[in-house]
Tab-separated table of C-alpha atoms and ligand atoms in Angstrom:
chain	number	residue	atom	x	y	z
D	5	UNK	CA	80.597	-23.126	-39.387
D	6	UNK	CA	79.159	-21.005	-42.113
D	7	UNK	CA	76.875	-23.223	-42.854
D	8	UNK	CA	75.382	-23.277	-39.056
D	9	UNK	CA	75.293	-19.618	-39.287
D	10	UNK	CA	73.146	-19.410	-42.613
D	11	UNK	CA	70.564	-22.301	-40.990
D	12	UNK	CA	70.259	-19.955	-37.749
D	13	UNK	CA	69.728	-17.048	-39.763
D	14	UNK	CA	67.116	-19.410	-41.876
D	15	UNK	CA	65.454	-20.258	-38.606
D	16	UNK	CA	65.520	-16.409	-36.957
D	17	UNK	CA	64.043	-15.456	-40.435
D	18	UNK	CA	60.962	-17.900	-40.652
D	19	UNK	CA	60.124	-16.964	-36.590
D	20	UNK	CA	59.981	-13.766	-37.779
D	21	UNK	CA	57.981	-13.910	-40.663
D	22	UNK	CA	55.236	-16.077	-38.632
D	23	UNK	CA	55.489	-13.581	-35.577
D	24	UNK	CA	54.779	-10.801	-38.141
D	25	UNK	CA	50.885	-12.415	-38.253
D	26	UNK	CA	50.348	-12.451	-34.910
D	27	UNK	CA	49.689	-9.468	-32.985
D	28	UNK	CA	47.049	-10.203	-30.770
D	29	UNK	CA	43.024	-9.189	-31.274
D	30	UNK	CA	42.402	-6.091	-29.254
D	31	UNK	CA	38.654	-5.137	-27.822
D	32	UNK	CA	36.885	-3.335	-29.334
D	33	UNK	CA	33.722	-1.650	-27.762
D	34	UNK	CA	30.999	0.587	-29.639
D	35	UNK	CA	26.934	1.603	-27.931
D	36	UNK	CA	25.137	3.422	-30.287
D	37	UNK	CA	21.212	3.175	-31.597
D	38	UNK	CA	19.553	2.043	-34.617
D	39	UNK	CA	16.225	0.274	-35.384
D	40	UNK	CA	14.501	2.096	-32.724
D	41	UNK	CA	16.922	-0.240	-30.125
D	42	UNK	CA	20.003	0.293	-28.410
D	43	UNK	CA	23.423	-1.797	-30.391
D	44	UNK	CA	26.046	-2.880	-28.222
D	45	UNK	CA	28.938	-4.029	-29.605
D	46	UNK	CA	32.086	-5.935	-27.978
D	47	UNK	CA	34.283	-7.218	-30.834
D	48	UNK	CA	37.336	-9.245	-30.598
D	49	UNK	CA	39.703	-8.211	-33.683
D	50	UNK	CA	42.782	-6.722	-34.720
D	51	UNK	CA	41.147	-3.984	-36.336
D	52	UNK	CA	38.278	-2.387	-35.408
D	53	UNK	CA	34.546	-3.556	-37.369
D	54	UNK	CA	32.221	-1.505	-35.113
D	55	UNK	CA	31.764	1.055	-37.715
D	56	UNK	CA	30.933	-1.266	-40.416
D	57	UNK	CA	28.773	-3.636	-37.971
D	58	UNK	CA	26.116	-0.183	-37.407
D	59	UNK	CA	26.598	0.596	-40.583
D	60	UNK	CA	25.376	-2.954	-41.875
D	61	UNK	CA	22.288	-2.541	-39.546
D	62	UNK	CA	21.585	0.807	-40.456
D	63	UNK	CA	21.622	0.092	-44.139
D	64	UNK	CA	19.453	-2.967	-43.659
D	65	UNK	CA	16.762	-0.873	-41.446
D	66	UNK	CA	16.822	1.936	-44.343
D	67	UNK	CA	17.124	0.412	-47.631
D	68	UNK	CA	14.962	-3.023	-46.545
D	69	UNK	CA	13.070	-3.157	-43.173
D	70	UNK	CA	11.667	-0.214	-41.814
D	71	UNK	CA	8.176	0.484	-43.320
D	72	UNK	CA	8.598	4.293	-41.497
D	73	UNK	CA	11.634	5.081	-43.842
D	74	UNK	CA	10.610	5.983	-47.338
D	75	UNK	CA	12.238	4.738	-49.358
D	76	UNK	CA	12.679	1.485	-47.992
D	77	UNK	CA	11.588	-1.876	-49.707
D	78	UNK	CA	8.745	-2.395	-47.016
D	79	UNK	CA	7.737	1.318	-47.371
D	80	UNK	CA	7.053	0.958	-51.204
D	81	UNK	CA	5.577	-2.327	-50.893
D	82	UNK	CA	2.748	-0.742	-48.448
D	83	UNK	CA	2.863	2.052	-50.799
D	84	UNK	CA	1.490	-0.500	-53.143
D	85	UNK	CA	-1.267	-2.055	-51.086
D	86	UNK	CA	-4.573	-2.684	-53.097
D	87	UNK	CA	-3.072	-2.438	-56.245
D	88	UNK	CA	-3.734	-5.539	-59.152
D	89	UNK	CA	-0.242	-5.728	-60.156
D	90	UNK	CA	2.156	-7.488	-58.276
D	91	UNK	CA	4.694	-5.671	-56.618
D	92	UNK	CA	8.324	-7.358	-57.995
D	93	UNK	CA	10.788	-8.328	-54.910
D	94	UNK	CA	14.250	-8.421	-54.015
D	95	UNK	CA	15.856	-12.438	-53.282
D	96	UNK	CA	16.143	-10.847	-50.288
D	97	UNK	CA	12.814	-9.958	-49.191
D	98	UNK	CA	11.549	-12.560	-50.493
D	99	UNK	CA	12.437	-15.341	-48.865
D	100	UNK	CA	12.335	-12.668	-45.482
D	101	UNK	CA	8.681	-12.768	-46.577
D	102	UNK	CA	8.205	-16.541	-47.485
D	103	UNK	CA	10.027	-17.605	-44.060
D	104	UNK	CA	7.467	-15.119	-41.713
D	105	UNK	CA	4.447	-16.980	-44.076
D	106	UNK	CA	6.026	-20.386	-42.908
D	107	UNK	CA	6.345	-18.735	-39.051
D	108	UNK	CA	2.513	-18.142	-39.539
D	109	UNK	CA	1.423	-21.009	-40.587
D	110	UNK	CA	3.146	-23.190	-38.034
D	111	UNK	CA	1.929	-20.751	-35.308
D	112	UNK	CA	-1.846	-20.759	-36.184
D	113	UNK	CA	-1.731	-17.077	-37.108
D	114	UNK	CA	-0.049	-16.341	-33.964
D	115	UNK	CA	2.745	-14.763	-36.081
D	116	UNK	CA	1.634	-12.189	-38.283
D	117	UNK	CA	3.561	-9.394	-40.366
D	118	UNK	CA	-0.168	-8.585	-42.198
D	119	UNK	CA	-0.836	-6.717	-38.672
D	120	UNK	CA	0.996	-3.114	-39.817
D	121	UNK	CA	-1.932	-1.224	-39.697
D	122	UNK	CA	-3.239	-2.607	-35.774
D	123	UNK	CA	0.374	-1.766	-34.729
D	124	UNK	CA	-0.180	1.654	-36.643
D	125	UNK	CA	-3.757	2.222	-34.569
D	126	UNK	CA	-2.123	1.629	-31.399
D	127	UNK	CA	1.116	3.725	-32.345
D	128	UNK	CA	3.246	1.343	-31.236
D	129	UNK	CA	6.549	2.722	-32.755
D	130	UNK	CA	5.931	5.871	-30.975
D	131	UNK	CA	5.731	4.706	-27.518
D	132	UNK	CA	8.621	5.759	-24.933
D	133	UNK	CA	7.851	7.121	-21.928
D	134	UNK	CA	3.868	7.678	-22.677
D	135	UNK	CA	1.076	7.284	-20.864
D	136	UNK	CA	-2.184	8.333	-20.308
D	137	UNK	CA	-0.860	9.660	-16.868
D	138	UNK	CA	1.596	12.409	-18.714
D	139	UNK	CA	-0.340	15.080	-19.472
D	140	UNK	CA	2.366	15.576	-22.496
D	141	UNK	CA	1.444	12.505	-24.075
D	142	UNK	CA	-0.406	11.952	-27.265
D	143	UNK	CA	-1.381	8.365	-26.197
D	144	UNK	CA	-5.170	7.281	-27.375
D	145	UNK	CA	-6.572	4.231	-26.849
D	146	UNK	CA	-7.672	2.458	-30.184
D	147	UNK	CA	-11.785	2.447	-30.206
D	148	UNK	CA	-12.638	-1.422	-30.150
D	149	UNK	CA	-14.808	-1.062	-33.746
D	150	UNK	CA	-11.514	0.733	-35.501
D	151	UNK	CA	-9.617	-1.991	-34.096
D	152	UNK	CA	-11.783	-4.950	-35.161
D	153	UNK	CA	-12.490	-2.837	-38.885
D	154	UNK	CA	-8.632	-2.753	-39.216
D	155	UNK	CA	-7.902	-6.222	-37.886
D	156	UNK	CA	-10.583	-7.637	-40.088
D	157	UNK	CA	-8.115	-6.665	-43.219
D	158	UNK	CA	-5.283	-8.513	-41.757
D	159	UNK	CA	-4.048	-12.052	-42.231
D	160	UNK	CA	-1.325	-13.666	-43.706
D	161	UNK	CA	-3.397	-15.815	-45.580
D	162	UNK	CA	-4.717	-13.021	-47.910
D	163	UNK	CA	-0.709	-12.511	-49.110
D	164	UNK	CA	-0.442	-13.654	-52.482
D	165	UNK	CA	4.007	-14.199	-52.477
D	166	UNK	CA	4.226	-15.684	-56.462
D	167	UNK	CA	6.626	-15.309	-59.401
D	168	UNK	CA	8.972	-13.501	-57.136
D	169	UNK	CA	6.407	-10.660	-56.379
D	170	UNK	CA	3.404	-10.389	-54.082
D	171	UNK	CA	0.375	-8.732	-53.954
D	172	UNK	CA	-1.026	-6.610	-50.876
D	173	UNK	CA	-4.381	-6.166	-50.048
D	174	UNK	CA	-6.406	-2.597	-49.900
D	175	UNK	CA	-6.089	-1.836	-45.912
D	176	UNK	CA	-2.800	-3.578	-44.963
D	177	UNK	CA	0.464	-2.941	-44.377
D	178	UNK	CA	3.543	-5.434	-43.536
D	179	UNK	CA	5.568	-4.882	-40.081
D	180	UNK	CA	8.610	-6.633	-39.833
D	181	UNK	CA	9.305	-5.615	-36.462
D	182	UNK	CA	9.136	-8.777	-34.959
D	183	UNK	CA	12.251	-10.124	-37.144
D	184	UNK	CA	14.319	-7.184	-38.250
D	185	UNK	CA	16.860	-6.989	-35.267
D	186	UNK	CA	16.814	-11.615	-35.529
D	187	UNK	CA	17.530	-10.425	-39.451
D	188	UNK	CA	20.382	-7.840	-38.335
D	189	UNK	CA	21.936	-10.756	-36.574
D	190	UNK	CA	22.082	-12.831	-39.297
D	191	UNK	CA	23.830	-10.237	-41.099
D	192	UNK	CA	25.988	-9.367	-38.851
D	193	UNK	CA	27.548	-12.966	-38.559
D	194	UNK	CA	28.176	-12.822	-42.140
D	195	UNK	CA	29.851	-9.793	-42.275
D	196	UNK	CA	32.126	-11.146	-39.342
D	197	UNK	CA	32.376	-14.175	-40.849
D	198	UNK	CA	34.378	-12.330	-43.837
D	199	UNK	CA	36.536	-10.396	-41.628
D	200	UNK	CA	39.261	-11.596	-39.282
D	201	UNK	CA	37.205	-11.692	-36.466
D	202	UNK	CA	38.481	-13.735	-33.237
D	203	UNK	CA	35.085	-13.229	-31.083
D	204	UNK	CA	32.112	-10.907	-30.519
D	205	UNK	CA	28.958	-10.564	-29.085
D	206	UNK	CA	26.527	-7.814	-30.191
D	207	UNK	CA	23.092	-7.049	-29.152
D	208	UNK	CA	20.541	-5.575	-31.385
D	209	UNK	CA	17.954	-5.049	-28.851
D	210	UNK	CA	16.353	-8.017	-27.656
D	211	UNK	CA	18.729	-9.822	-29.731
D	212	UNK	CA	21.959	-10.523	-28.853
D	213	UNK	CA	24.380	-12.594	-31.393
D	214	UNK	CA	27.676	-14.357	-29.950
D	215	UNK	CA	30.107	-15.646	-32.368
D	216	UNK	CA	33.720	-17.322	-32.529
D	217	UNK	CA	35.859	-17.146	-28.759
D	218	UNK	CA	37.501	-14.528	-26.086
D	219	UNK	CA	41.066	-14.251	-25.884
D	220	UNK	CA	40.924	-15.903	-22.657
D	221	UNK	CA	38.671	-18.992	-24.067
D	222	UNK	CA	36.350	-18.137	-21.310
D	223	UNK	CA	32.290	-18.600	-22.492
D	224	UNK	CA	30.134	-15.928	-23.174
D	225	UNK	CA	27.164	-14.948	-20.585
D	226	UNK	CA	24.369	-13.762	-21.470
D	227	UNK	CA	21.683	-12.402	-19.089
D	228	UNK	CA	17.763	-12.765	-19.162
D	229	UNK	CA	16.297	-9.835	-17.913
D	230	UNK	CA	13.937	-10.169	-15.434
D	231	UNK	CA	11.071	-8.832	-15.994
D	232	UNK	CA	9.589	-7.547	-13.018
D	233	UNK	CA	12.695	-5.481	-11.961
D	234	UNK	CA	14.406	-3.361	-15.193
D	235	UNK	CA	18.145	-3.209	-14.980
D	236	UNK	CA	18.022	-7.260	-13.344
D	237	UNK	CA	18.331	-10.313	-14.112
D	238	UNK	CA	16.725	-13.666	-13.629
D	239	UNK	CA	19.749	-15.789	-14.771
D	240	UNK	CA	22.472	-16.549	-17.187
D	241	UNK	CA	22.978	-18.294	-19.947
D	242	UNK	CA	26.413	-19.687	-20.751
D	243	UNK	CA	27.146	-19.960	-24.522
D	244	UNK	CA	30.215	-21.424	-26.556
D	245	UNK	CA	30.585	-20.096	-30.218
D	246	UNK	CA	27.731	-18.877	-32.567
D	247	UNK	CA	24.600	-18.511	-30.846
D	248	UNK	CA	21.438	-16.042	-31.549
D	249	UNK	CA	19.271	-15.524	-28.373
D	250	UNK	CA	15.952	-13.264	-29.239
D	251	UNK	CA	13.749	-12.352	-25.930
D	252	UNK	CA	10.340	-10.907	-26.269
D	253	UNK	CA	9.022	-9.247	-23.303
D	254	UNK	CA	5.707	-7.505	-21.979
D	255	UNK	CA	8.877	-5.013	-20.438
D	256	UNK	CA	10.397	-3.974	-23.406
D	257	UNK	CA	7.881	-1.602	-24.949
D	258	UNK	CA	4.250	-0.269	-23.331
D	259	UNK	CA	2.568	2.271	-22.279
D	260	UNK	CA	-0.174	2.957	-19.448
D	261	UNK	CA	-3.684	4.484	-20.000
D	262	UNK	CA	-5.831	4.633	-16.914
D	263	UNK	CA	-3.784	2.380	-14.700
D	264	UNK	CA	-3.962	-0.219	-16.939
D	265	UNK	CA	-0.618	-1.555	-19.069
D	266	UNK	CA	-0.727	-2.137	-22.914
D	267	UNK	CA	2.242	-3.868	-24.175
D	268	UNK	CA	3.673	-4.121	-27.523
D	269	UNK	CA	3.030	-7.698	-28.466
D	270	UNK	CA	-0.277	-7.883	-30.167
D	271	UNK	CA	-2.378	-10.853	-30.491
D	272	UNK	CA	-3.789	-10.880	-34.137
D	273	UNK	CA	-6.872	-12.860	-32.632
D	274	UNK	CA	-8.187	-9.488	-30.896
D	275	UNK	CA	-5.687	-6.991	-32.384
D	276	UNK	CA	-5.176	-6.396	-28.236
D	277	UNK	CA	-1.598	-7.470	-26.710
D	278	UNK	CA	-1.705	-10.945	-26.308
D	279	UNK	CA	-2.121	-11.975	-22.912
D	280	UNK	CA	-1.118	-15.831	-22.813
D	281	UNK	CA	-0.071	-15.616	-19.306
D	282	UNK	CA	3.534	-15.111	-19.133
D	283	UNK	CA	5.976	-12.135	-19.287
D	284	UNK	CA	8.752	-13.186	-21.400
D	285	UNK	CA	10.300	-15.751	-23.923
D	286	UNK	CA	13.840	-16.162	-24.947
D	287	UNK	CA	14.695	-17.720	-27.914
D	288	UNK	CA	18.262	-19.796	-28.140
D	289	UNK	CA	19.461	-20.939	-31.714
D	290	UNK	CA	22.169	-20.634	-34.488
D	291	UNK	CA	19.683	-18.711	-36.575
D	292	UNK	CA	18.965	-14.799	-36.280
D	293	UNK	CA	15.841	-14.484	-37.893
D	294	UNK	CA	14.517	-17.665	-36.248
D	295	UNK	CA	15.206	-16.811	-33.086
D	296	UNK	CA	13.693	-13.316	-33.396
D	297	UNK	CA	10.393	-14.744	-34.998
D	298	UNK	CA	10.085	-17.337	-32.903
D	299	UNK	CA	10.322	-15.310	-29.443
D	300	UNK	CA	7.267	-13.313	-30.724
D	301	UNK	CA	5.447	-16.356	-31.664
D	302	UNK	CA	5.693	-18.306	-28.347
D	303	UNK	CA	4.821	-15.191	-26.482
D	304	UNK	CA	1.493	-14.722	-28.590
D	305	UNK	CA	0.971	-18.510	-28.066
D	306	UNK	CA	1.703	-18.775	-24.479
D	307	UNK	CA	3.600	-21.754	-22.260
D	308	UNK	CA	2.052	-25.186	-23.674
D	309	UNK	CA	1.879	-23.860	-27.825
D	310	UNK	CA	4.962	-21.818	-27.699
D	311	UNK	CA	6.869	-25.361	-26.004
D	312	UNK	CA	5.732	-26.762	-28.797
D	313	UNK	CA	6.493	-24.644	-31.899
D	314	UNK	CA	9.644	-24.029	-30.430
D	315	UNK	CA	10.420	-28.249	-30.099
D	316	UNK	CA	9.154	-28.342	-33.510
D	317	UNK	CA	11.889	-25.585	-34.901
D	318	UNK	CA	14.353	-27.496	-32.517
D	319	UNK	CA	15.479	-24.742	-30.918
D	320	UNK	CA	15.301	-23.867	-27.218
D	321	UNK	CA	13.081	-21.624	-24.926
D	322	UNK	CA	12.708	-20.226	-21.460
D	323	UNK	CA	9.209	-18.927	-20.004
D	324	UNK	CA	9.122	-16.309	-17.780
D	325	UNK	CA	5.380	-16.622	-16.310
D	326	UNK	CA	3.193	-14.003	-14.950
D	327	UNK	CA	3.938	-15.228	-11.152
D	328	UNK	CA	8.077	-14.925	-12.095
D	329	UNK	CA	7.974	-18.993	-12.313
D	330	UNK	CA	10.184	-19.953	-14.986
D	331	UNK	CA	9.660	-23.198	-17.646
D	332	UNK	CA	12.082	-24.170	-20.004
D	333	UNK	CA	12.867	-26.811	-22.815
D	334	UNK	CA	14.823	-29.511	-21.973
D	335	UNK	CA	18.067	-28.644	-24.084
D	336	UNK	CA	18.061	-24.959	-22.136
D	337	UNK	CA	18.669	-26.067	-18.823
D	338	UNK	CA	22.419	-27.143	-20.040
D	339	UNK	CA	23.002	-23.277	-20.512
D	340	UNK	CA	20.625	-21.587	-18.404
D	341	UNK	CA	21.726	-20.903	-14.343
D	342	UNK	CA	19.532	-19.236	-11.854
D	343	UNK	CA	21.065	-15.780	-10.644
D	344	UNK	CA	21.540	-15.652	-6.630
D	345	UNK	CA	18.760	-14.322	-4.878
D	346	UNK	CA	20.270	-10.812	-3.749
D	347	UNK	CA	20.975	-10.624	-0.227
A	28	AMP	P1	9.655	-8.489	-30.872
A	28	AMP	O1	10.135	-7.483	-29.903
A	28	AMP	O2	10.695	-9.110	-31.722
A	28	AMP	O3	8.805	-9.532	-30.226
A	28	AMP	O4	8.737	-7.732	-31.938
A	28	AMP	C1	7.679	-6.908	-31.543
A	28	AMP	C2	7.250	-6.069	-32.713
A	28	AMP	O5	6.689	-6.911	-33.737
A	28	AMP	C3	6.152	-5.095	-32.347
A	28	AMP	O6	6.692	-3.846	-31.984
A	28	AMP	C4	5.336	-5.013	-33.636
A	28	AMP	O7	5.933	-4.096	-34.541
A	28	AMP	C5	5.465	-6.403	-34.212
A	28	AMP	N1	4.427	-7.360	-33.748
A	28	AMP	C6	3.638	-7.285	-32.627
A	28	AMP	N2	2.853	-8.373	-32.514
A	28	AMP	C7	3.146	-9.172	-33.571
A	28	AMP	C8	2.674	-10.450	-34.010
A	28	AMP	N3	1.746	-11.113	-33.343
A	28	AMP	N4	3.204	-10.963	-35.153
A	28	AMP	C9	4.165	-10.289	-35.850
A	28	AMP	N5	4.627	-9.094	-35.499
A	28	AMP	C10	4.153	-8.532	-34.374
A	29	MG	MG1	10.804	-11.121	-32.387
């Protein structure tokens, strides 16, 4: 009899001790801005990582990316432009830096973080809300000879990226902003990855990382915004596990000057935004930084090139053309669904 007692006790004792790990992940929910872009967080966890997720991003725009903070590794690196010596890196930045060279390469120039100074001409980072039609606004078109002078000192191929250093030429400056929030991502899932972390998905602008599973088991849906109506969509994508979905749009960032629309998304051909007739690309992928470069790429490269850099990478795309048609790879059409047509 005893001896049945001290096994149930044994038995009550181990349930316990097993229970004891297992409260369930609550939800945890955080908006908040950094990078010049909205973060929205929506983390699955038994403790609560929002904090430490903006504070990963912000750290990474500050002490790395941002070539407007000084301070930052991409600010002193353009502080260094034109000098002999070459300007020593981080691991870090350096294979950011050898990766965007690669980008270029395989995109005919179409990807270029040598264009710093053409997005500084048209003031790019500045632009919310401005136009030409505001009498507040300090919008100025860039005179075609500036821009062709400024362009004309561009080019990824004039980097020199050697014994962990590079070299800058007199008259350019880096931009990263066409990989930073892809880079946040990547981050990000790392960070998660270290914590106890049941499911999340967090957008970092036009990047949007999902990782690990809902309580529920349910997928995660992501919507494409549409660009010819703000606030809508144009359909959903339905994603399982770790996924990084970058979309570049015409949308996201412009401004108007005398009833014409200049968007953010310059082609380094003309140092004018690239007009390769279509409105938006989304990127899908496991890879932050790919998916963030890439969506800039195809949209500088239009339908037919961008199709085939992205099949190249092996990741998957969606077109949004000029009319609202939409093309996509192959692979996308397993996670992409149309949304209704509103009644
Ligand atoms: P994204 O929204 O990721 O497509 O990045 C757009 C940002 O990247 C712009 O605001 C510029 O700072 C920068 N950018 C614009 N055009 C290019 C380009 N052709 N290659 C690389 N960076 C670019
Ligand atoms: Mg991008």
């Amino acid at each position: 009899m005893t001896k049945f007692f001290y096994r149930l006790f044994f038995i009550c004792f181990v349930l316990f001790l097993t229970g004891c790990g297992r409260t369930s992940p609550r939800h945890y929910t955080d908006t908040d801005t950094a990078m010049g872009t909205v973060i929205i967080q929506q983390i699955y966890a038994k403790e609560d990582f929002t904090d430490e997720v903006l504070t990963c991003i912000r750290r990474l725009e500050t002490e790395s990316l941002s070539k407007r903070v000084e301070g930052s590794e991409i600010f002193d690196i353009n502080g260094e432009a034109g000098k002999e010596a070459e300007i020593p890196l981080t691991p870090e930045m350096e294979e950011v830096l050898s990766r965007c060279l690669e980008i270029s390469e395989n995109s005919e120039g179409a990807f270029d973080i040598t264009i710093g100074e053409v997005v500084g001409l048209w003031d790019i980072d500045s632009w919310a809300g401005m136009s030409t039609d505001n009498p507040d606004s300090s919008f100025r078109l860039p005179a075609q000879t500036e821009l062709s002078e400024t362009l004309a000192l561009a080019g990824y191929e004039k980097l020199t990226l050697e014994n962990h250093g590079i070299r800058v030429p007199e008259g350019m400056a880096l931009d990263l902003g066409a990989v930073g929030k892809g880079i946040a991502l990547d981050e990000i899932l790392a960070l998660l990855q270290e914590r106890e972390v049941m499911g999340a998905v967090i957008s970092v602008g036009g990047s949007i990382l999902t990782y690990g599973e809902k309580p529920d088991k349910s997928p995660w849906k992501i919507a494409i915004a549409d660009p010819e109506n703000q606030g809508g969509s144009i359909g959903v994508l339905t994603l399982t596990g770790q996924c990084c979905v970058s979309t570049s749009g015409d949308y996201e960032r412009y401004v108007e000057a005398d009833g014409v629309r200049y968007h953010h998304l310059i082609d380094p051909a003309t140092g004018y935004p690239a007009q390769s007739g279509i409105r938006s690309v989304t990127i899908l992928t496991k890879n932050g930084f790919l998916s963030d470069a890439l969506s800039t790429a195809c949209f500088v490269l239009g339908e037919e090139k961008g199709m085939e850099l992205a099949e190249r990478y092996g990741v998957e795309a969606l077109f949004v053309r000029e009319d609202g048609s939409i093309s996509m790879t192959e692979g996308m059409q397993s996670y992409f669904s149309l949304s209704k047509p509103e009644k």
